[in-house]
């Protein structure tokens, strides 16, 4: 079921220029690097790492089209939608509907007011029906964070919902969801600090910023766990964790770009008002990458 959506699926940064436009050449180059050099299993665009909350519908289509064309049939593409109404999500989903995306990655609403559980089910049902695209729920918004029970209900009641990207750092909730959902959905980890145990517990893969910051190590980690080499998996975890500790901050997309740039990959600049990586942040990031053997 949905077999291509599996493994290491980096959430790409959006390479903004200083004037706010999107550097399509940099976007293509990083897609090539991730597929051809790092060996990733899919690509996600317009998510949190891609600053999807700042993107217009037209930009969402532009980014998706560029990456989908570059990827061809080599890996599946997932388009993120971060919006505050059912209609807005549907608009963006329809805008990429002809581009061959494997799924939409959709957050619950991220503004202050939380829909009740029945409304949340309707939200995802209407999106799946109207866009005619598979939906992966991106469970990350603190005040609309969905319990494993509610996520399982949505999976069971909405055929178009094929998976969950489980975020926010709580491995217990990921473990509960894996047991409750079983093989009825793709459960992907966004618990960046704990990818090794996520994979060992049976997650179908990951979509997480650390995958973009250090893709080669994350592919190695996935392959090690799939091969049952847990000693290798733990060793890779210990190389990745300091990188995550160095980049995790409110300007995480900027710090992910910093990792890319230190490794020779163009990531552009963050979109205001997000600040760029500070000098104080740069030192620990450089040290963590060097200790991991990436620079």
Tab-separated table of C-alpha atoms in Angstrom:
chain	number	residue	atom	x	y	z
A	1	UNK	CA	0.000	0.000	0.000
A	2	UNK	CA	1.482	3.322	-1.144
A	3	UNK	CA	4.814	1.505	-1.227
A	4	UNK	CA	6.774	4.372	-2.859
A	5	UNK	CA	6.167	6.616	0.187
A	6	UNK	CA	8.803	5.050	2.350
A	7	UNK	CA	12.277	5.702	3.688
A	8	UNK	CA	14.197	8.970	3.767
A	9	UNK	CA	12.109	11.854	2.371
A	10	UNK	CA	13.881	15.160	3.065
A	11	UNK	CA	11.715	18.265	3.436
A	12	UNK	CA	13.487	20.628	1.087
A	13	UNK	CA	14.194	24.242	1.978
A	14	UNK	CA	12.781	26.872	-0.340
A	15	UNK	CA	15.802	28.774	-1.709
A	16	UNK	CA	14.603	32.348	-1.514
A	17	UNK	CA	16.710	35.133	-2.974
A	18	UNK	CA	17.233	38.353	-1.038
A	19	UNK	CA	14.372	39.950	-2.995
A	20	UNK	CA	11.978	37.161	-1.920
A	21	UNK	CA	11.851	35.353	-5.261
A	22	UNK	CA	12.525	31.623	-5.575
A	23	UNK	CA	15.852	30.483	-6.989
A	24	UNK	CA	14.711	27.676	-9.271
A	25	UNK	CA	18.263	26.748	-10.257
A	26	UNK	CA	19.221	26.159	-6.630
A	27	UNK	CA	16.025	24.154	-6.102
A	28	UNK	CA	16.817	21.916	-9.084
A	29	UNK	CA	20.423	21.473	-8.006
A	30	UNK	CA	19.491	20.369	-4.512
A	31	UNK	CA	16.848	17.973	-5.806
A	32	UNK	CA	19.539	16.402	-8.016
A	33	UNK	CA	21.972	16.203	-5.122
A	34	UNK	CA	19.456	14.592	-2.784
A	35	UNK	CA	18.383	11.988	-5.352
A	36	UNK	CA	21.644	11.243	-7.157
A	37	UNK	CA	24.301	11.730	-4.472
A	38	UNK	CA	22.517	11.203	-1.156
A	39	UNK	CA	20.232	8.468	-2.492
A	40	UNK	CA	17.028	9.594	-0.784
A	41	UNK	CA	13.742	7.774	-1.336
A	42	UNK	CA	11.465	10.780	-1.905
A	43	UNK	CA	11.278	14.566	-1.639
A	44	UNK	CA	8.869	16.809	0.275
A	45	UNK	CA	8.356	20.474	-0.622
A	46	UNK	CA	6.521	23.439	0.919
A	47	UNK	CA	6.507	21.996	4.445
A	48	UNK	CA	7.789	23.639	7.621
A	49	UNK	CA	11.441	23.389	6.562
A	50	UNK	CA	10.396	24.896	3.225
A	51	UNK	CA	8.602	27.737	5.069
A	52	UNK	CA	5.304	26.637	3.557
A	53	UNK	CA	3.394	28.938	5.877
A	54	UNK	CA	4.830	31.890	3.910
A	55	UNK	CA	4.047	30.575	0.421
A	56	UNK	CA	1.250	31.568	-1.921
A	57	UNK	CA	-0.735	29.080	-3.976
A	58	UNK	CA	1.209	30.145	-7.071
A	59	UNK	CA	4.549	29.621	-5.315
A	60	UNK	CA	3.421	26.217	-4.039
A	61	UNK	CA	2.703	25.180	-7.619
A	62	UNK	CA	5.973	26.685	-8.887
A	63	UNK	CA	8.106	24.824	-6.341
A	64	UNK	CA	6.258	21.551	-6.824
A	65	UNK	CA	6.534	21.775	-10.603
A	66	UNK	CA	10.280	22.441	-10.524
A	67	UNK	CA	11.059	19.569	-8.162
A	68	UNK	CA	8.647	17.144	-9.814
A	69	UNK	CA	10.186	17.800	-13.227
A	70	UNK	CA	13.702	17.337	-11.874
A	71	UNK	CA	12.805	14.136	-10.059
A	72	UNK	CA	10.895	12.630	-12.939
A	73	UNK	CA	9.807	9.133	-12.012
A	74	UNK	CA	12.851	8.514	-9.814
A	75	UNK	CA	11.278	9.320	-6.441
A	76	UNK	CA	7.812	10.373	-5.214
A	77	UNK	CA	7.122	14.036	-4.468
A	78	UNK	CA	4.998	15.173	-1.511
A	79	UNK	CA	3.651	18.732	-1.439
A	80	UNK	CA	3.051	20.415	1.898
A	81	UNK	CA	0.052	22.615	2.606
A	82	UNK	CA	-0.006	24.797	5.726
A	83	UNK	CA	-3.243	26.782	5.698
A	84	UNK	CA	-6.017	27.843	8.040
A	85	UNK	CA	-9.165	26.823	6.200
A	86	UNK	CA	-10.473	23.793	4.357
A	87	UNK	CA	-11.023	25.933	1.256
A	88	UNK	CA	-7.447	27.239	1.269
A	89	UNK	CA	-6.017	23.724	1.529
A	90	UNK	CA	-8.248	22.541	-1.315
A	91	UNK	CA	-7.157	25.478	-3.487
A	92	UNK	CA	-3.487	24.578	-3.063
A	93	UNK	CA	-4.103	20.869	-3.485
A	94	UNK	CA	-5.936	21.450	-6.749
A	95	UNK	CA	-3.167	23.769	-7.908
A	96	UNK	CA	-0.673	20.865	-7.873
A	97	UNK	CA	-3.135	18.168	-8.890
A	98	UNK	CA	-1.756	17.797	-12.407
A	99	UNK	CA	1.911	17.614	-11.381
A	100	UNK	CA	2.042	13.957	-10.421
A	101	UNK	CA	2.524	14.393	-6.676
A	102	UNK	CA	2.270	11.231	-4.594
A	103	UNK	CA	0.445	12.953	-1.713
A	104	UNK	CA	-0.342	16.196	0.040
A	105	UNK	CA	1.165	16.744	3.491
A	106	UNK	CA	-1.471	18.776	5.341
A	107	UNK	CA	-1.319	20.325	8.802
A	108	UNK	CA	-4.385	20.849	10.937
A	109	UNK	CA	-5.221	24.553	11.117
A	110	UNK	CA	-2.455	26.478	12.848
A	111	UNK	CA	-4.280	29.571	14.056
A	112	UNK	CA	-5.652	29.907	17.580
A	113	UNK	CA	-9.052	28.242	17.272
A	114	UNK	CA	-9.173	24.447	17.395
A	115	UNK	CA	-11.911	22.577	15.500
A	116	UNK	CA	-13.562	19.812	17.524
A	117	UNK	CA	-12.867	16.204	16.584
A	118	UNK	CA	-15.865	15.818	14.263
A	119	UNK	CA	-14.903	19.013	12.422
A	120	UNK	CA	-11.332	17.771	12.137
A	121	UNK	CA	-12.530	14.551	10.506
A	122	UNK	CA	-14.674	16.560	8.063
A	123	UNK	CA	-11.735	18.853	7.284
A	124	UNK	CA	-9.537	16.019	6.072
A	125	UNK	CA	-12.412	14.191	4.373
A	126	UNK	CA	-13.347	17.268	2.331
A	127	UNK	CA	-9.707	17.857	1.362
A	128	UNK	CA	-9.210	14.282	0.187
A	129	UNK	CA	-12.475	14.274	-1.735
A	130	UNK	CA	-12.064	17.668	-3.384
A	131	UNK	CA	-8.401	17.336	-4.381
A	132	UNK	CA	-8.584	13.628	-5.297
A	133	UNK	CA	-5.057	13.303	-3.902
A	134	UNK	CA	-3.813	11.081	-1.076
A	135	UNK	CA	-3.362	13.006	2.190
A	136	UNK	CA	-0.700	12.629	4.858
A	137	UNK	CA	-1.600	14.459	8.079
A	138	UNK	CA	1.322	16.518	9.373
A	139	UNK	CA	0.718	16.346	13.113
A	140	UNK	CA	2.790	19.229	14.436
A	141	UNK	CA	0.642	22.232	15.456
A	142	UNK	CA	0.692	22.512	19.278
A	143	UNK	CA	-2.896	23.721	19.878
A	144	UNK	CA	-4.380	21.447	17.221
A	145	UNK	CA	-2.191	18.464	18.033
A	146	UNK	CA	-4.092	15.279	17.226
A	147	UNK	CA	-4.069	12.288	19.569
A	148	UNK	CA	-3.275	8.790	18.300
A	149	UNK	CA	-6.954	7.963	18.901
A	150	UNK	CA	-8.181	10.817	16.683
A	151	UNK	CA	-5.581	10.126	14.005
A	152	UNK	CA	-6.619	6.485	13.915
A	153	UNK	CA	-10.268	7.516	13.643
A	154	UNK	CA	-9.477	9.747	10.662
A	155	UNK	CA	-7.460	6.969	9.006
A	156	UNK	CA	-10.362	4.548	9.466
A	157	UNK	CA	-13.118	6.945	8.377
A	158	UNK	CA	-11.407	8.843	5.537
A	159	UNK	CA	-10.101	6.559	2.780
A	160	UNK	CA	-8.050	9.355	1.224
A	161	UNK	CA	-5.900	9.783	4.335
A	162	UNK	CA	-3.019	7.383	3.778
A	163	UNK	CA	-0.612	8.360	6.527
A	164	UNK	CA	0.635	10.601	9.300
A	165	UNK	CA	3.842	12.534	9.743
A	166	UNK	CA	4.171	12.389	13.515
A	167	UNK	CA	6.113	15.319	14.907
A	168	UNK	CA	6.764	17.259	18.135
A	169	UNK	CA	9.425	15.034	19.650
A	170	UNK	CA	7.296	12.561	21.602
A	171	UNK	CA	8.410	9.010	20.782
A	172	UNK	CA	5.691	7.512	23.035
A	173	UNK	CA	2.958	9.058	20.860
A	174	UNK	CA	4.692	7.760	17.740
A	175	UNK	CA	4.884	4.287	19.293
A	176	UNK	CA	1.199	4.407	20.245
A	177	UNK	CA	0.205	5.489	16.748
A	178	UNK	CA	2.258	2.737	15.112
A	179	UNK	CA	0.427	0.133	17.199
A	180	UNK	CA	-3.028	1.675	16.786
A	181	UNK	CA	-2.814	2.331	13.029
A	182	UNK	CA	-1.066	-0.915	12.226
A	183	UNK	CA	-0.581	-1.407	8.493
A	184	UNK	CA	-3.598	0.724	7.588
A	185	UNK	CA	-1.471	3.849	7.035
A	186	UNK	CA	2.048	5.064	6.488
A	187	UNK	CA	3.343	6.423	9.793
A	188	UNK	CA	6.370	8.636	9.162
A	189	UNK	CA	8.606	10.028	11.882
A	190	UNK	CA	9.441	13.686	12.312
A	191	UNK	CA	11.053	13.050	15.697
A	192	UNK	CA	14.411	14.316	14.431
A	193	UNK	CA	16.388	13.508	17.570
A	194	UNK	CA	15.169	9.906	17.663
A	195	UNK	CA	15.105	8.595	14.129
A	196	UNK	CA	16.987	5.437	15.061
A	197	UNK	CA	14.369	4.233	17.565
A	198	UNK	CA	11.608	5.486	15.236
A	199	UNK	CA	12.881	3.181	12.508
A	200	UNK	CA	13.478	0.342	14.942
A	201	UNK	CA	9.860	0.622	16.121
A	202	UNK	CA	8.647	0.229	12.550
A	203	UNK	CA	7.963	3.691	11.189
A	204	UNK	CA	7.683	3.705	7.402
A	205	UNK	CA	10.381	6.346	7.134
A	206	UNK	CA	10.831	9.997	7.961
A	207	UNK	CA	10.161	13.520	6.758
A	208	UNK	CA	12.234	15.683	9.088
A	209	UNK	CA	14.608	18.657	8.873
A	210	UNK	CA	17.631	16.611	9.956
A	211	UNK	CA	17.229	14.635	6.708
A	212	UNK	CA	17.845	17.813	4.714
A	213	UNK	CA	20.694	18.935	6.964
A	214	UNK	CA	22.517	15.571	6.845
A	215	UNK	CA	20.907	13.415	4.135
A	216	UNK	CA	23.738	10.959	3.541
A	217	UNK	CA	23.927	9.959	7.199
A	218	UNK	CA	20.146	9.594	7.398
A	219	UNK	CA	20.080	7.301	4.366
A	220	UNK	CA	22.849	5.241	5.980
A	221	UNK	CA	20.826	5.090	9.200
A	222	UNK	CA	17.689	3.910	7.414
A	223	UNK	CA	19.624	1.264	5.497
A	224	UNK	CA	21.343	0.032	8.647
A	225	UNK	CA	18.086	-0.452	10.545
A	226	UNK	CA	16.417	-2.130	7.568
A	227	UNK	CA	19.366	-4.536	7.435
A	228	UNK	CA	19.099	-5.249	11.163
A	229	UNK	CA	22.508	-3.661	11.885
A	230	UNK	CA	21.559	-1.932	15.115
A	231	UNK	CA	25.124	-1.317	16.218
A	232	UNK	CA	25.645	0.720	13.056
A	233	UNK	CA	22.277	2.399	13.568
A	234	UNK	CA	23.159	3.520	17.079
A	235	UNK	CA	26.560	4.801	15.951
A	236	UNK	CA	24.901	6.896	13.241
A	237	UNK	CA	22.341	8.166	15.756
A	238	UNK	CA	25.206	9.398	17.926
A	239	UNK	CA	26.654	11.327	14.967
A	240	UNK	CA	23.293	12.846	14.019
A	241	UNK	CA	22.057	13.883	17.472
A	242	UNK	CA	24.644	16.678	17.984
A	243	UNK	CA	23.694	18.120	14.595
A	244	UNK	CA	20.040	18.238	15.630
A	245	UNK	CA	20.953	19.773	18.991
A	246	UNK	CA	22.898	22.492	17.166
A	247	UNK	CA	20.211	23.393	14.620
A	248	UNK	CA	17.029	23.062	16.686
A	249	UNK	CA	15.751	26.595	17.273
A	250	UNK	CA	12.907	28.875	16.221
A	251	UNK	CA	14.841	29.601	13.006
A	252	UNK	CA	15.288	25.900	12.184
A	253	UNK	CA	14.835	26.411	8.408
A	254	UNK	CA	17.633	28.992	8.446
A	255	UNK	CA	19.886	26.630	10.390
A	256	UNK	CA	19.102	23.809	7.980
A	257	UNK	CA	20.254	26.118	5.174
A	258	UNK	CA	23.407	26.799	7.168
A	259	UNK	CA	24.161	23.062	7.244
A	260	UNK	CA	23.602	22.885	3.497
A	261	UNK	CA	25.837	25.836	2.764
A	262	UNK	CA	28.663	24.496	4.947
A	263	UNK	CA	28.473	21.316	2.863
A	264	UNK	CA	28.537	23.213	-0.450
A	265	UNK	CA	24.800	23.221	-1.227
A	266	UNK	CA	22.936	26.444	-2.033
A	267	UNK	CA	19.884	27.030	0.143
A	268	UNK	CA	19.191	30.715	-0.288
A	269	UNK	CA	18.036	32.880	2.607
A	270	UNK	CA	15.023	32.623	4.923
A	271	UNK	CA	11.906	34.641	4.166
A	272	UNK	CA	11.379	37.564	6.596
A	273	UNK	CA	10.697	37.839	9.421
A	274	UNK	CA	12.670	34.630	10.091
A	275	UNK	CA	16.272	35.566	11.001
A	276	UNK	CA	19.288	33.969	9.386
A	277	UNK	CA	21.633	31.771	11.410
A	278	UNK	CA	23.475	33.905	13.940
A	279	UNK	CA	27.220	33.865	14.594
A	280	UNK	CA	26.480	32.236	17.954
A	281	UNK	CA	24.564	29.445	16.220
A	282	UNK	CA	27.087	28.992	13.423
A	283	UNK	CA	29.914	27.756	15.660
A	284	UNK	CA	28.095	24.761	17.196
A	285	UNK	CA	26.612	23.839	13.813
A	286	UNK	CA	30.044	23.819	12.193
A	287	UNK	CA	31.479	21.764	15.065
A	288	UNK	CA	28.664	19.201	14.905
A	289	UNK	CA	29.028	18.761	11.145
A	290	UNK	CA	32.783	18.397	11.467
A	291	UNK	CA	32.451	15.839	14.274
A	292	UNK	CA	30.026	13.859	12.093
A	293	UNK	CA	32.533	13.841	9.241
A	294	UNK	CA	30.376	15.945	6.909
A	295	UNK	CA	32.801	18.871	6.543
